PDB file of C-alpha atoms in Angstrom:
ATOM      1  CA  MET A 193     151.973 151.082  71.193  1.00 96.00           C
ATOM      2  CA  ASP A 194     155.633 151.425  70.365  1.00 97.00           C
ATOM      3  CA  TYR A 195     158.351 148.785  70.568  1.00 98.00           C
ATOM      4  CA  TYR A 196     159.356 149.653  74.114  1.00 97.00           C
ATOM      5  CA  GLY A 197     155.765 149.618  75.353  1.00 97.00           C
ATOM      6  CA  TYR A 198     155.259 146.174  73.855  1.00 98.00           C
ATOM      7  CA  TYR A 199     158.606 144.960  75.156  1.00 98.00           C
ATOM      8  CA  ASP A 200     157.901 146.119  78.699  1.00 98.00           C
ATOM      9  CA  GLN A 201     154.415 144.597  78.652  1.00 98.00           C
ATOM     10  CA  VAL A 202     155.598 141.234  77.295  1.00 98.00           C
ATOM     11  CA  LEU A 203     158.457 141.184  79.800  1.00 98.00           C
ATOM     12  CA  GLN A 204     156.165 141.901  82.758  1.00 98.00           C
ATOM     13  CA  ASP A 205     153.496 139.468  81.566  1.00 98.00           C
ATOM     14  CA  GLY A 206     156.218 136.831  81.109  1.00 98.00           C
ATOM     15  CA  LYS A 207     157.529 137.375  84.632  1.00 98.00           C
ATOM     16  CA  ASP A 208     154.012 137.148  86.044  1.00 98.00           C
ATOM     17  CA  ALA A 209     153.441 133.883  84.173  1.00 98.00           C
ATOM     18  CA  ILE A 210     156.782 132.512  85.417  1.00 98.00           C
ATOM     19  CA  ASP A 211     155.764 133.371  88.981  1.00 96.00           C
ATOM     20  CA  GLU A 212     152.562 131.378  88.469  1.00 96.00           C
ATOM     21  CA  MET A 213     154.538 128.459  87.011  1.00 96.00           C
ATOM     22  CA  ARG A 214     156.770 128.404  90.092  1.00 93.00           C
ATOM     23  CA  GLU A 215     153.689 127.795  92.244  1.00 92.00           C
ATOM     24  CA  ASP A 216     152.838 124.675  90.238  1.00 92.00           C
ATOM     25  CA  PRO A 217     154.756 121.644  91.553  1.00 90.00           C
ATOM     26  CA  TYR A 218     154.406 120.071  88.094  1.00 92.00           C
ATOM     27  CA  GLY A 219     155.465 123.219  86.268  1.00 88.00           C
ATOM     28  CA  PRO A 220     158.298 123.347  83.731  1.00 93.00           C
ATOM     29  CA  ASP A 221     161.839 122.592  84.859  1.00 92.00           C
ATOM     30  CA  THR A 222     163.796 124.124  81.991  1.00 96.00           C
ATOM     31  CA  PHE A 223     163.652 127.532  80.393  1.00 97.00           C
ATOM     32  CA  GLU A 224     162.987 125.910  77.022  1.00 97.00           C
ATOM     33  CA  ASP A 225     159.765 124.478  78.459  1.00 97.00           C
ATOM     34  CA  VAL A 226     158.946 127.824  80.077  1.00 98.00           C
ATOM     35  CA  TYR A 227     159.485 129.632  76.777  1.00 98.00           C
ATOM     36  CA  ASP A 228     157.232 127.184  74.947  1.00 98.00           C
ATOM     37  CA  ALA A 229     154.533 127.736  77.567  1.00 98.00           C
ATOM     38  CA  LEU A 230     154.903 131.534  77.390  1.00 98.00           C
ATOM     39  CA  PHE A 231     154.696 131.460  73.598  1.00 98.00           C
ATOM     40  CA  ILE A 232     151.168 130.042  73.696  1.00 98.00           C
ATOM     41  CA  ASP A 233     150.037 131.749  76.919  1.00 98.00           C
ATOM     42  CA  ASP A 234     147.131 134.095  76.206  1.00 98.00           C
ATOM     43  CA  SER A 235     148.175 136.324  79.097  1.00 98.00           C
ATOM     44  CA  VAL A 236     151.625 136.827  77.527  1.00 98.00           C
ATOM     45  CA  THR A 237     151.274 136.602  73.734  1.00 98.00           C
ATOM     46  CA  GLY A 238     147.680 135.639  72.992  1.00 98.00           C
ATOM     47  CA  ASN A 239     149.014 132.943  70.694  1.00 98.00           C
ATOM     48  CA  GLY A 240     146.970 130.158  72.299  1.00 97.00           C
ATOM     49  CA  SER A 241     143.610 131.585  71.287  1.00 98.00           C
ATOM     50  CA  GLY A 242     144.732 134.111  68.705  1.00 97.00           C
ATOM     51  CA  SER A 243     144.038 137.143  70.882  1.00 98.00           C
ATOM     52  CA  TYR A 244     145.732 138.846  73.809  1.00 98.00           C
ATOM     53  CA  THR A 245     143.140 141.584  74.214  1.00 97.00           C
ATOM     54  CA  PHE A 246     139.975 139.691  73.240  1.00 97.00           C
ATOM     55  CA  ASN A 247     138.878 143.061  71.904  1.00 97.00           C
ATOM     56  CA  SER A 248     139.475 144.192  68.329  1.00 97.00           C
ATOM     57  CA  ALA A 249     139.190 147.895  69.171  1.00 98.00           C
ATOM     58  CA  THR A 250     141.846 147.639  71.885  1.00 98.00           C
ATOM     59  CA  ALA A 251     144.126 145.619  69.611  1.00 98.00           C
ATOM     60  CA  LYS A 252     143.651 148.271  66.915  1.00 98.00           C
ATOM     61  CA  GLU A 253     144.855 150.948  69.341  1.00 97.00           C
ATOM     62  CA  TYR A 254     147.901 148.837  70.206  1.00 97.00           C
ATOM     63  CA  VAL A 255     148.957 148.155  66.607  1.00 97.00           C
ATOM     64  CA  GLU A 256     148.140 151.466  64.928  1.00 95.00           C
ATOM     65  CA  ASP A 257     151.757 152.676  65.069  1.00 93.00           C
ATOM     66  CA  ALA A 258     153.339 149.310  64.190  1.00 93.00           C
ATOM     67  CA  PRO A 259     153.848 150.063  60.476  1.00 92.00           C
ATOM     68  CA  PHE A 260     155.858 153.145  61.453  1.00 95.00           C
ATOM     69  CA  ASP A 261     158.003 151.613  64.187  1.00 97.00           C
ATOM     70  CA  SER A 262     161.226 150.289  62.688  1.00 97.00           C
ATOM     71  CA  ASP A 263     162.030 148.214  65.785  1.00 98.00           C
ATOM     72  CA  ILE A 264     158.666 146.427  65.625  1.00 98.00           C
ATOM     73  CA  LEU A 265     159.092 145.857  61.902  1.00 97.00           C
ATOM     74  CA  ARG A 266     162.594 144.441  62.479  1.00 97.00           C
ATOM     75  CA  ALA A 267     161.308 142.099  65.207  1.00 97.00           C
ATOM     76  CA  LEU A 268     158.442 140.925  62.995  1.00 98.00           C
ATOM     77  CA  ASN A 269     160.854 140.371  60.138  1.00 97.00           C
ATOM     78  CA  GLY A 270     162.683 137.935  62.423  1.00 94.00           C
ATOM     79  CA  LEU A 271     159.472 135.853  62.413  1.00 94.00           C
ATOM     80  CA  GLY A 272     159.243 136.104  58.628  1.00 96.00           C
ATOM     81  CA  ILE A 273     156.545 138.789  58.668  1.00 97.00           C
ATOM     82  CA  GLU A 274     157.318 141.463  56.109  1.00 96.00           C
ATOM     83  CA  THR A 275     156.250 145.120  56.176  1.00 94.00           C
ATOM     84  CA  ASN A 276     153.616 144.538  53.492  1.00 95.00           C
ATOM     85  CA  ASP A 277     152.150 141.731  55.648  1.00 96.00           C
ATOM     86  CA  VAL A 278     151.777 144.229  58.501  1.00 96.00           C
ATOM     87  CA  ALA A 279     150.029 146.703  56.215  1.00 94.00           C
ATOM     88  CA  ASN A 280     147.725 143.966  54.881  1.00 96.00           C
ATOM     89  CA  LYS A 281     146.761 142.846  58.392  1.00 97.00           C
ATOM     90  CA  ILE A 282     145.829 146.421  59.285  1.00 96.00           C
ATOM     91  CA  ALA A 283     144.009 147.047  56.005  1.00 95.00           C
ATOM     92  CA  ASN A 284     141.978 143.869  56.513  1.00 97.00           C
ATOM     93  CA  GLY A 285     141.160 144.630  60.152  1.00 97.00           C
ATOM     94  CA  ASN A 286     143.253 141.760  61.520  1.00 98.00           C
ATOM     95  CA  TYR A 287     144.369 143.829  64.504  1.00 98.00           C
ATOM     96  CA  GLU A 288     144.318 141.026  67.043  1.00 98.00           C
ATOM     97  CA  GLU A 289     146.356 138.782  64.757  1.00 98.00           C
ATOM     98  CA  LEU A 290     148.975 141.490  64.294  1.00 98.00           C
ATOM     99  CA  ASP A 291     149.029 142.212  68.023  1.00 98.00           C
ATOM    100  CA  VAL A 292     149.705 138.525  68.723  1.00 98.00           C
ATOM    101  CA  CYS A 293     152.475 138.434  66.093  1.00 98.00           C
ATOM    102  CA  ILE A 294     154.153 141.458  67.674  1.00 98.00           C
ATOM    103  CA  ARG A 295     153.924 139.927  71.148  1.00 98.00           C
ATOM    104  CA  CYS A 296     155.419 136.647  69.900  1.00 98.00           C
ATOM    105  CA  ALA A 297     158.277 138.525  68.233  1.00 98.00           C
ATOM    106  CA  LEU A 298     158.946 140.562  71.360  1.00 98.00           C
ATOM    107  CA  LEU A 299     158.851 137.449  73.536  1.00 98.00           C
ATOM    108  CA  GLY A 300     161.825 136.236  71.534  1.00 97.00           C
ATOM    109  CA  GLU A 301     163.598 139.524  72.120  1.00 97.00           C
ATOM    110  CA  ALA A 302     162.847 139.426  75.869  1.00 98.00           C
ATOM    111  CA  SER A 303     163.833 135.778  76.241  1.00 98.00           C
ATOM    112  CA  GLY A 304     167.263 136.529  77.699  1.00 97.00           C
ATOM    113  CA  GLU A 305     165.813 138.637  80.497  1.00 98.00           C
ATOM    114  CA  LEU A 306     163.051 136.109  81.087  1.00 98.00           C
ATOM    115  CA  GLN A 307     165.557 133.273  81.270  1.00 98.00           C
ATOM    116  CA  ARG A 308     167.571 135.156  83.898  1.00 97.00           C
ATOM    117  CA  TYR A 309     164.348 135.800  85.824  1.00 97.00           C
ATOM    118  CA  PHE A 310     163.395 132.113  85.660  1.00 97.00           C
ATOM    119  CA  GLU A 311     166.841 130.827  86.624  1.00 95.00           C
ATOM    120  CA  TYR A 312     168.027 133.473  89.100  1.00 93.00           C
ATOM    121  CA  GLY A 313     164.963 135.511  90.029  1.00 87.00           C
ATOM    122  CA  GLU A 314     166.548 138.657  88.574  1.00 77.00           C
TER     123      GLU A 314
END
């Protein structure tokens, strides 16, 4: 999956999770709390369990183009993950781990839109 596919998926998953949070009377009150919850939400990033897909073959399909997508590599670099780390994760079959890293990086990039959605419903 390319950068924009990941971005759109993380954005939509984040909005869906925010909608669920709104239904909870004890849900988060601030976007900082929402962001923290999204960061570990398996349905948004997979960071809670270490897998979004719960399927290595599906994760492999998602990440196969990551080493060639400069926008994904730039986003990962923002988390301190270098290009050689991406190649090593793929070479070692750590597809789900890489998929989660990409989703976490893209959550950061989508945070402005998600904050507007949380605060204004836009």
